[in-house]
Coordinates of N, CA and C in Angstrom, one line a residue:
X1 N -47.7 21.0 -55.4 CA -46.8 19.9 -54.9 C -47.7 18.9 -54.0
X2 N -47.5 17.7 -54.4 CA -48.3 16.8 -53.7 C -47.4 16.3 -52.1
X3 N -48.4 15.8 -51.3 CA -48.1 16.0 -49.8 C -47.0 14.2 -50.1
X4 N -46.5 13.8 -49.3 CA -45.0 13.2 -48.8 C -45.9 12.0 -47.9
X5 N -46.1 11.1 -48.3 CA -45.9 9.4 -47.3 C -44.5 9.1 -46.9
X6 N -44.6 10.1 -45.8 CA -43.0 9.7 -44.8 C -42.9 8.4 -44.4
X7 N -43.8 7.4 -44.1 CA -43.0 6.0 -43.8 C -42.8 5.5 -45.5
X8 N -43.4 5.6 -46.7 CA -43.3 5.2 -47.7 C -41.7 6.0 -47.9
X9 N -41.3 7.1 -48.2 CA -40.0 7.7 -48.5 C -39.3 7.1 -47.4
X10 N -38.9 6.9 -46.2 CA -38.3 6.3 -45.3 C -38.2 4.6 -46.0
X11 N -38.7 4.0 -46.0 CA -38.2 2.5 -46.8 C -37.8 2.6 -48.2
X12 N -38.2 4.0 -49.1 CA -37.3 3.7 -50.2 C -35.9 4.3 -49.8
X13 N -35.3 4.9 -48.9 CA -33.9 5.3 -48.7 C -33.3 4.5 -47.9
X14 N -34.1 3.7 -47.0 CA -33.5 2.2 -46.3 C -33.0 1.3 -47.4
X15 N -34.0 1.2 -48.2 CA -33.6 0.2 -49.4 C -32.7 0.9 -50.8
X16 N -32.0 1.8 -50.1 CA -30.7 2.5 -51.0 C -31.3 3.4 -52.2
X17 N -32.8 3.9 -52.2 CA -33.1 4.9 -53.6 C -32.7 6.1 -53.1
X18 N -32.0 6.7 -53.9 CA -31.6 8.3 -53.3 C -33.0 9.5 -53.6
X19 N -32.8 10.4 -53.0 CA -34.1 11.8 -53.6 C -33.9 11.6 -54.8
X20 N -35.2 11.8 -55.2 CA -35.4 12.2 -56.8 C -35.9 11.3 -57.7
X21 N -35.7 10.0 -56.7 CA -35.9 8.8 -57.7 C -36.6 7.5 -56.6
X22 N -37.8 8.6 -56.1 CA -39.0 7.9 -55.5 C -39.9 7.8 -56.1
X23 N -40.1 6.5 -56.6 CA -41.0 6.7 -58.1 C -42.0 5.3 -57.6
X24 N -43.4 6.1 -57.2 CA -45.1 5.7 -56.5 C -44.6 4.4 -57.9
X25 N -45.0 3.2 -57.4 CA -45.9 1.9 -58.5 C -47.0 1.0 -58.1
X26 N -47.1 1.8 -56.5 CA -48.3 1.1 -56.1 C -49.3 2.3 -54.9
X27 N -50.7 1.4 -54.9 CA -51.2 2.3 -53.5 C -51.8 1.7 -53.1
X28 N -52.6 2.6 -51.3 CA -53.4 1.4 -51.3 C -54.8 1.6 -51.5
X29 N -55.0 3.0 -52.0 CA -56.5 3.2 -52.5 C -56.2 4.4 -53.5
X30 N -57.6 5.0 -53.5 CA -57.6 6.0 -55.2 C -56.8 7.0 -54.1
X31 N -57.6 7.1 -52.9 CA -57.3 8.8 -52.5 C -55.9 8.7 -52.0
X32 N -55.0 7.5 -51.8 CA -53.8 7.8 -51.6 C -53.3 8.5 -52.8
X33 N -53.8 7.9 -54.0 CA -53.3 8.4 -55.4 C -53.6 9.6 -55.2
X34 N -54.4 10.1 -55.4 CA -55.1 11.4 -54.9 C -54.3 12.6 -54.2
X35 N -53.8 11.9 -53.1 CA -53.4 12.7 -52.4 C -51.4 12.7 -52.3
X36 N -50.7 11.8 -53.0 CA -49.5 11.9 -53.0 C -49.2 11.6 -54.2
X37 N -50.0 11.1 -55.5 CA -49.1 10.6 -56.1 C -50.0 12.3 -57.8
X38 N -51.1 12.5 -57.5 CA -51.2 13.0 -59.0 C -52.9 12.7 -59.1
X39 N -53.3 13.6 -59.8 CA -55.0 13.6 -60.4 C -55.8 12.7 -60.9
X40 N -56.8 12.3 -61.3 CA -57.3 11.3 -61.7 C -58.0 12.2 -63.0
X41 N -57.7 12.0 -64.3 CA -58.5 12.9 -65.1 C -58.6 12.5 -65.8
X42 N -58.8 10.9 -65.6 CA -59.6 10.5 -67.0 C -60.1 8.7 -66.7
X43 N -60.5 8.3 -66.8 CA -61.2 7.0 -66.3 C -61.4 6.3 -67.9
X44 N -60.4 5.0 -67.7 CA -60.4 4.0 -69.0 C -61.0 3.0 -68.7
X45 N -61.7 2.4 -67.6 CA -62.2 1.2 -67.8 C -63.8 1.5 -68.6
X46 N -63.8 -0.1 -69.2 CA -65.3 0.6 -70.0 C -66.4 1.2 -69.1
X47 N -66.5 0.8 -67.7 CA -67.6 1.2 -67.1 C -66.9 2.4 -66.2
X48 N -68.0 3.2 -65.4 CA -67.6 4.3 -64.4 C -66.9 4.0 -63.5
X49 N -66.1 2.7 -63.3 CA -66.4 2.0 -61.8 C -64.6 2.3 -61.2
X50 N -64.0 3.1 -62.4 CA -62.6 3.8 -61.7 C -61.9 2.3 -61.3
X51 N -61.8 0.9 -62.3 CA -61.1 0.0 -62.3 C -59.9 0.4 -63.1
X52 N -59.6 1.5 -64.0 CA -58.1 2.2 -64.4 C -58.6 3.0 -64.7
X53 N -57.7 4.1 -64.2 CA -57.6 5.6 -64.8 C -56.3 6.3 -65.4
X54 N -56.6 7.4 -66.0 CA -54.8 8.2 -66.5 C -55.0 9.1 -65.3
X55 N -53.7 9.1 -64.6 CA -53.3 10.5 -63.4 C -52.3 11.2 -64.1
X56 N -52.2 12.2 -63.6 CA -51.6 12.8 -64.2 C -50.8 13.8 -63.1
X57 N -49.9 13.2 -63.1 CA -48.5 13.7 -62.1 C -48.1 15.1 -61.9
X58 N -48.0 15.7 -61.1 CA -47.4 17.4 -60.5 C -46.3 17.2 -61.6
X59 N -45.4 18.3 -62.5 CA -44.1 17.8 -62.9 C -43.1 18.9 -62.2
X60 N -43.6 19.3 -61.0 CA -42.8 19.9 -60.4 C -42.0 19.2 -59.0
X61 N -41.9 18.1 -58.9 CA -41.9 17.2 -58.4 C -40.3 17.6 -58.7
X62 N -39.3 17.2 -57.1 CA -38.1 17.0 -57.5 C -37.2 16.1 -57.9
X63 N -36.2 16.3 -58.5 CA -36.0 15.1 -59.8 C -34.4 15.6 -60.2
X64 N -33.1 14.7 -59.0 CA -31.6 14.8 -59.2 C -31.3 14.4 -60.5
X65 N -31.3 15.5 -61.4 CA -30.9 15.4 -62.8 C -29.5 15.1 -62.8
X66 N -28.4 14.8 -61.8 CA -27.0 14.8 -61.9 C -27.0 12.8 -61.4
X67 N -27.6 12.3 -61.2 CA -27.9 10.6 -61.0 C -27.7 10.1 -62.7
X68 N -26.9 9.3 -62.7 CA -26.4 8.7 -64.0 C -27.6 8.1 -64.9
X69 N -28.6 7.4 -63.7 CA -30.1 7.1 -64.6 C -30.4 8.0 -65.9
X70 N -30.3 9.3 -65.7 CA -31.0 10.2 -66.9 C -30.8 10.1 -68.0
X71 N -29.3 9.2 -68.2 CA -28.8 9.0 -69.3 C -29.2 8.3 -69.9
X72 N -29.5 6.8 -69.5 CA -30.3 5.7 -70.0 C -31.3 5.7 -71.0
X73 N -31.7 5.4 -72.0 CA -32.6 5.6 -73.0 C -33.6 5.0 -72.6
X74 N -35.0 5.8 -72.5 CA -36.3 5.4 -72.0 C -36.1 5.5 -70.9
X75 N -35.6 6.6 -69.9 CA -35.4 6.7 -68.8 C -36.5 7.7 -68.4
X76 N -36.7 8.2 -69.0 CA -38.4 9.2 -68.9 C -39.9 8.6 -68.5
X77 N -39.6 7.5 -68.6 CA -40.9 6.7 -67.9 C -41.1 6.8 -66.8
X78 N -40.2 7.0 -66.1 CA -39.5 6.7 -64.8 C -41.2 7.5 -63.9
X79 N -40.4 8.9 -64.2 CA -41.1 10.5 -63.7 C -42.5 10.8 -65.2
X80 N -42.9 9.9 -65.9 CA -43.7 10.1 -66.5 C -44.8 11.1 -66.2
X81 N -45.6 12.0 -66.9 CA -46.5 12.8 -66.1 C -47.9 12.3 -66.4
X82 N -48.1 11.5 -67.3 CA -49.1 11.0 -67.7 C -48.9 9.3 -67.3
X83 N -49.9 8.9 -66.8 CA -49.1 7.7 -65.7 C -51.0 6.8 -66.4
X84 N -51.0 5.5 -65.9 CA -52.1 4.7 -66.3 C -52.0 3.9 -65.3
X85 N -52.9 3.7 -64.0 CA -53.1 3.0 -62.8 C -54.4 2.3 -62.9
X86 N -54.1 0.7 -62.5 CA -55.3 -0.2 -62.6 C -55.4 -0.8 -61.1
X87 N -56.1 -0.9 -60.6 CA -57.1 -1.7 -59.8 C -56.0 -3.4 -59.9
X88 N -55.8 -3.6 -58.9 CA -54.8 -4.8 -58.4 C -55.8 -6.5 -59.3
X89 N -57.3 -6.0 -59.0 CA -57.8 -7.2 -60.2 C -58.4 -6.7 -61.2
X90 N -57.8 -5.8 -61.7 CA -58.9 -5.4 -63.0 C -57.8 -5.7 -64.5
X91 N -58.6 -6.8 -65.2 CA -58.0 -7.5 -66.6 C -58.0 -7.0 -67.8
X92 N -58.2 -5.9 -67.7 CA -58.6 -4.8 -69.2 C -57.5 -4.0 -69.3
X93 N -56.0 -4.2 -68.7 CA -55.6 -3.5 -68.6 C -54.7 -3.2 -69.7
X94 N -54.7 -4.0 -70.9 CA -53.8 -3.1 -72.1 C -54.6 -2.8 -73.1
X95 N -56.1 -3.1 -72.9 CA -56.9 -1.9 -73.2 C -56.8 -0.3 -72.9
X96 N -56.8 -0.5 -71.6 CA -57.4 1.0 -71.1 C -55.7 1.9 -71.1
X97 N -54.8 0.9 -71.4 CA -53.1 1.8 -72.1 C -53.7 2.0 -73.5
X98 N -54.2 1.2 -74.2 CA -53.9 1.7 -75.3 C -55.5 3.1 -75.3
X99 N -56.3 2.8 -75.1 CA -57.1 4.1 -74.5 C -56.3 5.1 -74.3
X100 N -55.5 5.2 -73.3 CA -54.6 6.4 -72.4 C -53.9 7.4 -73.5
X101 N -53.0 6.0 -74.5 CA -52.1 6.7 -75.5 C -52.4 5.6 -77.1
X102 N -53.5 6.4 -77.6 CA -53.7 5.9 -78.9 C -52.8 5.7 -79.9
X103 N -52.2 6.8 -80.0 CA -51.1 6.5 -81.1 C -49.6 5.7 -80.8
X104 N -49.6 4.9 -79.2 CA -48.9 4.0 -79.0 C -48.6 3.0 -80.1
X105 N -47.5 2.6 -80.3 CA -47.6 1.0 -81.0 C -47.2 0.6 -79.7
X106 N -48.1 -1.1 -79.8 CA -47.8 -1.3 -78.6 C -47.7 -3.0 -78.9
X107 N -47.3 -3.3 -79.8 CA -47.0 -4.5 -80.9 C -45.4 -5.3 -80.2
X108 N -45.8 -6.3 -79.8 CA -44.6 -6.8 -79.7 C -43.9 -5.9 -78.2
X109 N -44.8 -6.0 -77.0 CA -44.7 -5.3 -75.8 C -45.7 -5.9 -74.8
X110 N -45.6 -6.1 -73.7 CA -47.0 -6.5 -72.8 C -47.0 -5.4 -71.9
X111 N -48.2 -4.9 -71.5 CA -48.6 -3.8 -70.1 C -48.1 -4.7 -69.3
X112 N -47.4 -4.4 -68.3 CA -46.5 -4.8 -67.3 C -47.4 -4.3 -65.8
X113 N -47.5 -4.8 -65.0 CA -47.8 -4.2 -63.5 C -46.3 -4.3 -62.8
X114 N -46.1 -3.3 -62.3 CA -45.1 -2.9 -62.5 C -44.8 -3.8 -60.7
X115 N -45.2 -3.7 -60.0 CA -45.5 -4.6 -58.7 C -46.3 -5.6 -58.7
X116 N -45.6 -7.1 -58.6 CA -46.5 -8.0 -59.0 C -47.9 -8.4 -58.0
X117 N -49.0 -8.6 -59.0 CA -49.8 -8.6 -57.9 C -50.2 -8.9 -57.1
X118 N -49.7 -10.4 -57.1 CA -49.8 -11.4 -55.7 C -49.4 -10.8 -54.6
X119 N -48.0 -9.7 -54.9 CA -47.5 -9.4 -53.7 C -48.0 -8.3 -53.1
X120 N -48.9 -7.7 -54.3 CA -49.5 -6.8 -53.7 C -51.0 -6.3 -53.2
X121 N -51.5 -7.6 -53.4 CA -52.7 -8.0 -52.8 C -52.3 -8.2 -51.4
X122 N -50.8 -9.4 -51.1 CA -50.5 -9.4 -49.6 C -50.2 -8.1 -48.8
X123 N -49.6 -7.5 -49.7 CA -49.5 -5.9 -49.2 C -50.9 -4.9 -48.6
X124 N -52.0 -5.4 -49.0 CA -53.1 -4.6 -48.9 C -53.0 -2.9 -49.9
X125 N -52.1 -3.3 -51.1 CA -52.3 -2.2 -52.3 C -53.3 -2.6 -53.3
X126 N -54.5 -1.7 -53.4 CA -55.3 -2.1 -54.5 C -55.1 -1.7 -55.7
X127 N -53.9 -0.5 -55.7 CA -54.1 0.4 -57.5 C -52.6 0.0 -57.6
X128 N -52.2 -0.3 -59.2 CA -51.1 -0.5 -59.5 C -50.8 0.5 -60.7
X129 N -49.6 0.9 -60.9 CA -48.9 1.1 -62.0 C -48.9 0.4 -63.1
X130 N -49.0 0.5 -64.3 CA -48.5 -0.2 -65.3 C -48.2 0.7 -66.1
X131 N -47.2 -0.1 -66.7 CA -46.5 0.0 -67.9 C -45.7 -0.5 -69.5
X132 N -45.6 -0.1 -70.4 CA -45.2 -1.3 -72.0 C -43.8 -1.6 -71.2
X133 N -43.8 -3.0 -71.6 CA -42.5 -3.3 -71.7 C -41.9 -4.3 -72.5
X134 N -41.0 -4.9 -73.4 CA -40.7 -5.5 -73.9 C -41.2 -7.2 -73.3
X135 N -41.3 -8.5 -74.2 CA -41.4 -9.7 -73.5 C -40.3 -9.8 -73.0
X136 N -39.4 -9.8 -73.4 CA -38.1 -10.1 -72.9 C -37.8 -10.0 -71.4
X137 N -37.9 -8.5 -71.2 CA -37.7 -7.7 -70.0 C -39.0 -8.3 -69.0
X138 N -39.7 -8.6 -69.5 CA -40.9 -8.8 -68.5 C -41.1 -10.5 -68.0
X139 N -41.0 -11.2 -68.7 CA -40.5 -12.9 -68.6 C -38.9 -13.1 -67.9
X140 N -38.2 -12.1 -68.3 CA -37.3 -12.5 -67.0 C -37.3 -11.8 -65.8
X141 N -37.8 -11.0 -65.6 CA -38.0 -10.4 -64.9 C -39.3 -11.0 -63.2
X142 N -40.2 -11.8 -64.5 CA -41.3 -12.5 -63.5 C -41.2 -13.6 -63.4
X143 N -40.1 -14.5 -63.6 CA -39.8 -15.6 -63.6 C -39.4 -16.0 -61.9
X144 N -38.4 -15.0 -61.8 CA -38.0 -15.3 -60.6 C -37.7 -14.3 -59.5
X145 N -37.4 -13.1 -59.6 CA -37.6 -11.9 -58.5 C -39.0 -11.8 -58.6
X146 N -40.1 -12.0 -59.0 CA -41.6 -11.8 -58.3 C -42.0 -13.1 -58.2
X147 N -41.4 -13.9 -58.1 CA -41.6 -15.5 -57.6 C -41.0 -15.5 -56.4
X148 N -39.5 -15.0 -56.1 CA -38.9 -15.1 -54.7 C -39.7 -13.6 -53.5
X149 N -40.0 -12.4 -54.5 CA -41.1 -11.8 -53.8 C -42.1 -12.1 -52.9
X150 N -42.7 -13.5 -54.1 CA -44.4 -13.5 -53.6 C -43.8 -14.2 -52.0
X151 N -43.2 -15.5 -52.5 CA -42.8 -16.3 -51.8 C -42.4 -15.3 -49.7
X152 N -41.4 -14.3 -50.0 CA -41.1 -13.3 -48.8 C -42.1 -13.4 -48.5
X153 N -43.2 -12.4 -49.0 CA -43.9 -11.4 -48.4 C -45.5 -12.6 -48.1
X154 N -45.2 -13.7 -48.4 CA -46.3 -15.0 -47.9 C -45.9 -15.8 -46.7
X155 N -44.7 -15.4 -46.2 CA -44.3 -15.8 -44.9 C -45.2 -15.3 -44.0
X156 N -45.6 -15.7 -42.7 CA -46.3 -15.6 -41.7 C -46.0 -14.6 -41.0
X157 N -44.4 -13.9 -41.1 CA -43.7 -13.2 -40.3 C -44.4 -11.7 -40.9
X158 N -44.1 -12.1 -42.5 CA -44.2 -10.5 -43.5 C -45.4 -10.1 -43.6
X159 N -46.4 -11.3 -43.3 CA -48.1 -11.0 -43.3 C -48.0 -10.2 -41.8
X160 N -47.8 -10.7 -40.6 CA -47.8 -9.8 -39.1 C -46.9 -8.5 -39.9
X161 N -45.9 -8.3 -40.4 CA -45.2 -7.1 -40.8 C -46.1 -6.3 -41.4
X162 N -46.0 -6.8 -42.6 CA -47.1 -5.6 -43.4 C -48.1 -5.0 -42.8
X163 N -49.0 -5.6 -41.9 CA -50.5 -5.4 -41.7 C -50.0 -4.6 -40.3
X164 N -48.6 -4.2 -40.2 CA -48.5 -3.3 -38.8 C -47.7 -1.9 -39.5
X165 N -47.0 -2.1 -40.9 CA -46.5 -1.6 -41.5 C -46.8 -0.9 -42.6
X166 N -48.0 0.0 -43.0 CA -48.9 0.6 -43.7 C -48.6 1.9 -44.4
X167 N -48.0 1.6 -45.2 CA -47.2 3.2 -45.9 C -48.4 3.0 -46.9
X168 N -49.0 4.5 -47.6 CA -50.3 4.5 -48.0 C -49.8 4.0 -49.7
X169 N -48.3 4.3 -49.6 CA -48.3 4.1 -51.1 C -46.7 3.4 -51.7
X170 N -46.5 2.9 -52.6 CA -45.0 2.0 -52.4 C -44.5 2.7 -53.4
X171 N -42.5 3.1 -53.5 CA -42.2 3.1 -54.2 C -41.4 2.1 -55.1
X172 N -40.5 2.2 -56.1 CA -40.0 1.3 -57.2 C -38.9 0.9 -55.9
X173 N -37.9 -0.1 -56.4 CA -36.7 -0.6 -55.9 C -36.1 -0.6 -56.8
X174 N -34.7 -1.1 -56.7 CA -34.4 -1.0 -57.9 C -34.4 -1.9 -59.1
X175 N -34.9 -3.4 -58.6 CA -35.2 -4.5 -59.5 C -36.5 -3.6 -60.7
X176 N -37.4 -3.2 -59.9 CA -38.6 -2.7 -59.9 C -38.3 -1.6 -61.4
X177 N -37.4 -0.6 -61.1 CA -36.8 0.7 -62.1 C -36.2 0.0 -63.0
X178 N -35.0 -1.8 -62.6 CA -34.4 -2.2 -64.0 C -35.5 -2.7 -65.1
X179 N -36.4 -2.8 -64.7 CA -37.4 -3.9 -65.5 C -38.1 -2.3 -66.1
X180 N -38.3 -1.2 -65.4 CA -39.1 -0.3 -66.1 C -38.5 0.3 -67.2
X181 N -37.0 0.5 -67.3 CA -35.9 0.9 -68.4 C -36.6 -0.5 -69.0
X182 N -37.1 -1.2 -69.4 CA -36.8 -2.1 -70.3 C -35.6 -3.0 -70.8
X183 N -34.9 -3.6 -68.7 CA -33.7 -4.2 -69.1 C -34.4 -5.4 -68.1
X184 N -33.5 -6.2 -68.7 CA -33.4 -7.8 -67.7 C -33.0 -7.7 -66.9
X185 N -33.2 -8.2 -65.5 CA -33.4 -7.7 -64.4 C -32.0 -9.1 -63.4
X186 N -32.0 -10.2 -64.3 CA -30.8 -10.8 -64.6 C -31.0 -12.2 -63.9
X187 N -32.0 -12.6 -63.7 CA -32.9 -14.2 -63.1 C -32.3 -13.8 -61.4
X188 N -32.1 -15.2 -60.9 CA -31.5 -15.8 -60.0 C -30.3 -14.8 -59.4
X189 N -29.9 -14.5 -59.8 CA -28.1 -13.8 -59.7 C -28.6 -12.2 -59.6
X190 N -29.4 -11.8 -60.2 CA -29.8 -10.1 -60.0 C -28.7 -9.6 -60.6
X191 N -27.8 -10.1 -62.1 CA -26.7 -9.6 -62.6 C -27.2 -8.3 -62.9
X192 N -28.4 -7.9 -63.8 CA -28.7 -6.6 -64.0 C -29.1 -5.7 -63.1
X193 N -29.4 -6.1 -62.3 CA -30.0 -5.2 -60.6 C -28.6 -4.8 -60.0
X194 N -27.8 -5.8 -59.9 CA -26.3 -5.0 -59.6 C -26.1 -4.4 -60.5
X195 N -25.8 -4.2 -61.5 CA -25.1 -3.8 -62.7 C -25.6 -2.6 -62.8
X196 N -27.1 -2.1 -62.4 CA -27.5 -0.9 -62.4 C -27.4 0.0 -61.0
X197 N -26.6 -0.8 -60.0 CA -26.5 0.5 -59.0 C -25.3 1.7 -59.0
X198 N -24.5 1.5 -60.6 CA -24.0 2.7 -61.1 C -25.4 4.1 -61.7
X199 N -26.3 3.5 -61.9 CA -27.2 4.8 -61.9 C -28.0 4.9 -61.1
X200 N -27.4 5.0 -59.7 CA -27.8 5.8 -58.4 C -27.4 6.6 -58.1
X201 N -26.0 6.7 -59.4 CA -24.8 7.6 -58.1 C -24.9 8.8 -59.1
X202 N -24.1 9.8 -58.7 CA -24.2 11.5 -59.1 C -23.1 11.3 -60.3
X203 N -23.2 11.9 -60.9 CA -22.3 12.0 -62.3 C -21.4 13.4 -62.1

């Protein structure tokens, strides 16, 4: 069992994620990975230089199977155990997926960073998550909730915040989880971000 970033779990349950569905998409170095989120056991960029690797996740990790999420199709990504983390600037990155999982089709899908990265360069996170996702889901999705993101977290106020506020590793929200199901996340209005806070609750 990997060890617990108590200020990181403390702002995903401020920001309404219940146990079970603290799901790492960002950090701020390898050894946070290392040390909260899962192993490093296999290195895909072309050179040694650990710009993306596959981790590979504890699966003993707890996980509220009675949350209406489970039901969702492609809801398995979520708690994936085989996971592909790149370096906040590193460009090879649907190479070193299709590396990860060869027999992907991955046709008509873009590698996704799952936390956009402007916002998480302002964050001081260097490793990101990625993941396939549909264009669809991913163009609405980055149109305007990681446009009104970047915008927050480039205020003067959120730059003094973050840089006093240092959780080693971030988890999803829920915009974050609708876009990882492979749904529209719903522009301006966050119609699908609402629409999904029926799969927080217990069934």
């Amino acid at each position: 069992m990997k060890a617990i970033d108590k200020l990181a779990e403390d702002l995903a349950y401020k920001f309404g994620m219940p146990a079970g569905l603290h799901i790492p998409i960002a950090a701020r170095n390898m050894e946070a990975i290392e040390k909260y989120i899962g192993s490093i056991t296999e290195v895909l960029s072309t050179s040694q230089s650990f710009k993306a690797f596959l981790v590979t996740v504890d699966d003993s990790q707890f996980i509220n199977r009675k949350l209406a999420i489970w039901k969702v199709n492609g809801s398995e990504i979520l708690h994936f155990t085989k996971q592909v983390w790149v370096h906040v600037d590193f460009s090879g990155y649907r190479r070193a997926y299709q590396k990860a999982f060869p027999d992907l089709d991955l046709n008509n899908l873009v590698i996704d960073h799952i936390l956009n990265r402007r916002v998480a360069r302002l964050k001081g996170l260097e490793y990101l998550r990625v993941i396939p996702i549909s264009r669809a889901a991913n163009s609405n999705s980055g149109t305007i909730t990681e446009k009104y993101g970047f915008e927050y977290h480039n205020t003067e106020n959120m730059k003094q915040l973050n840089n006093q506020i240092l959780p080693f590793i971030q988890y999803a929200d829920l915009a974050d989880i609708v876009k990882m199901l492979n749904l529209k996340t719903g522009g301006s209005f966050q119609d699908g971000v609402n629409e999904a806070q029926k799969y927080l609750l217990e069934e």
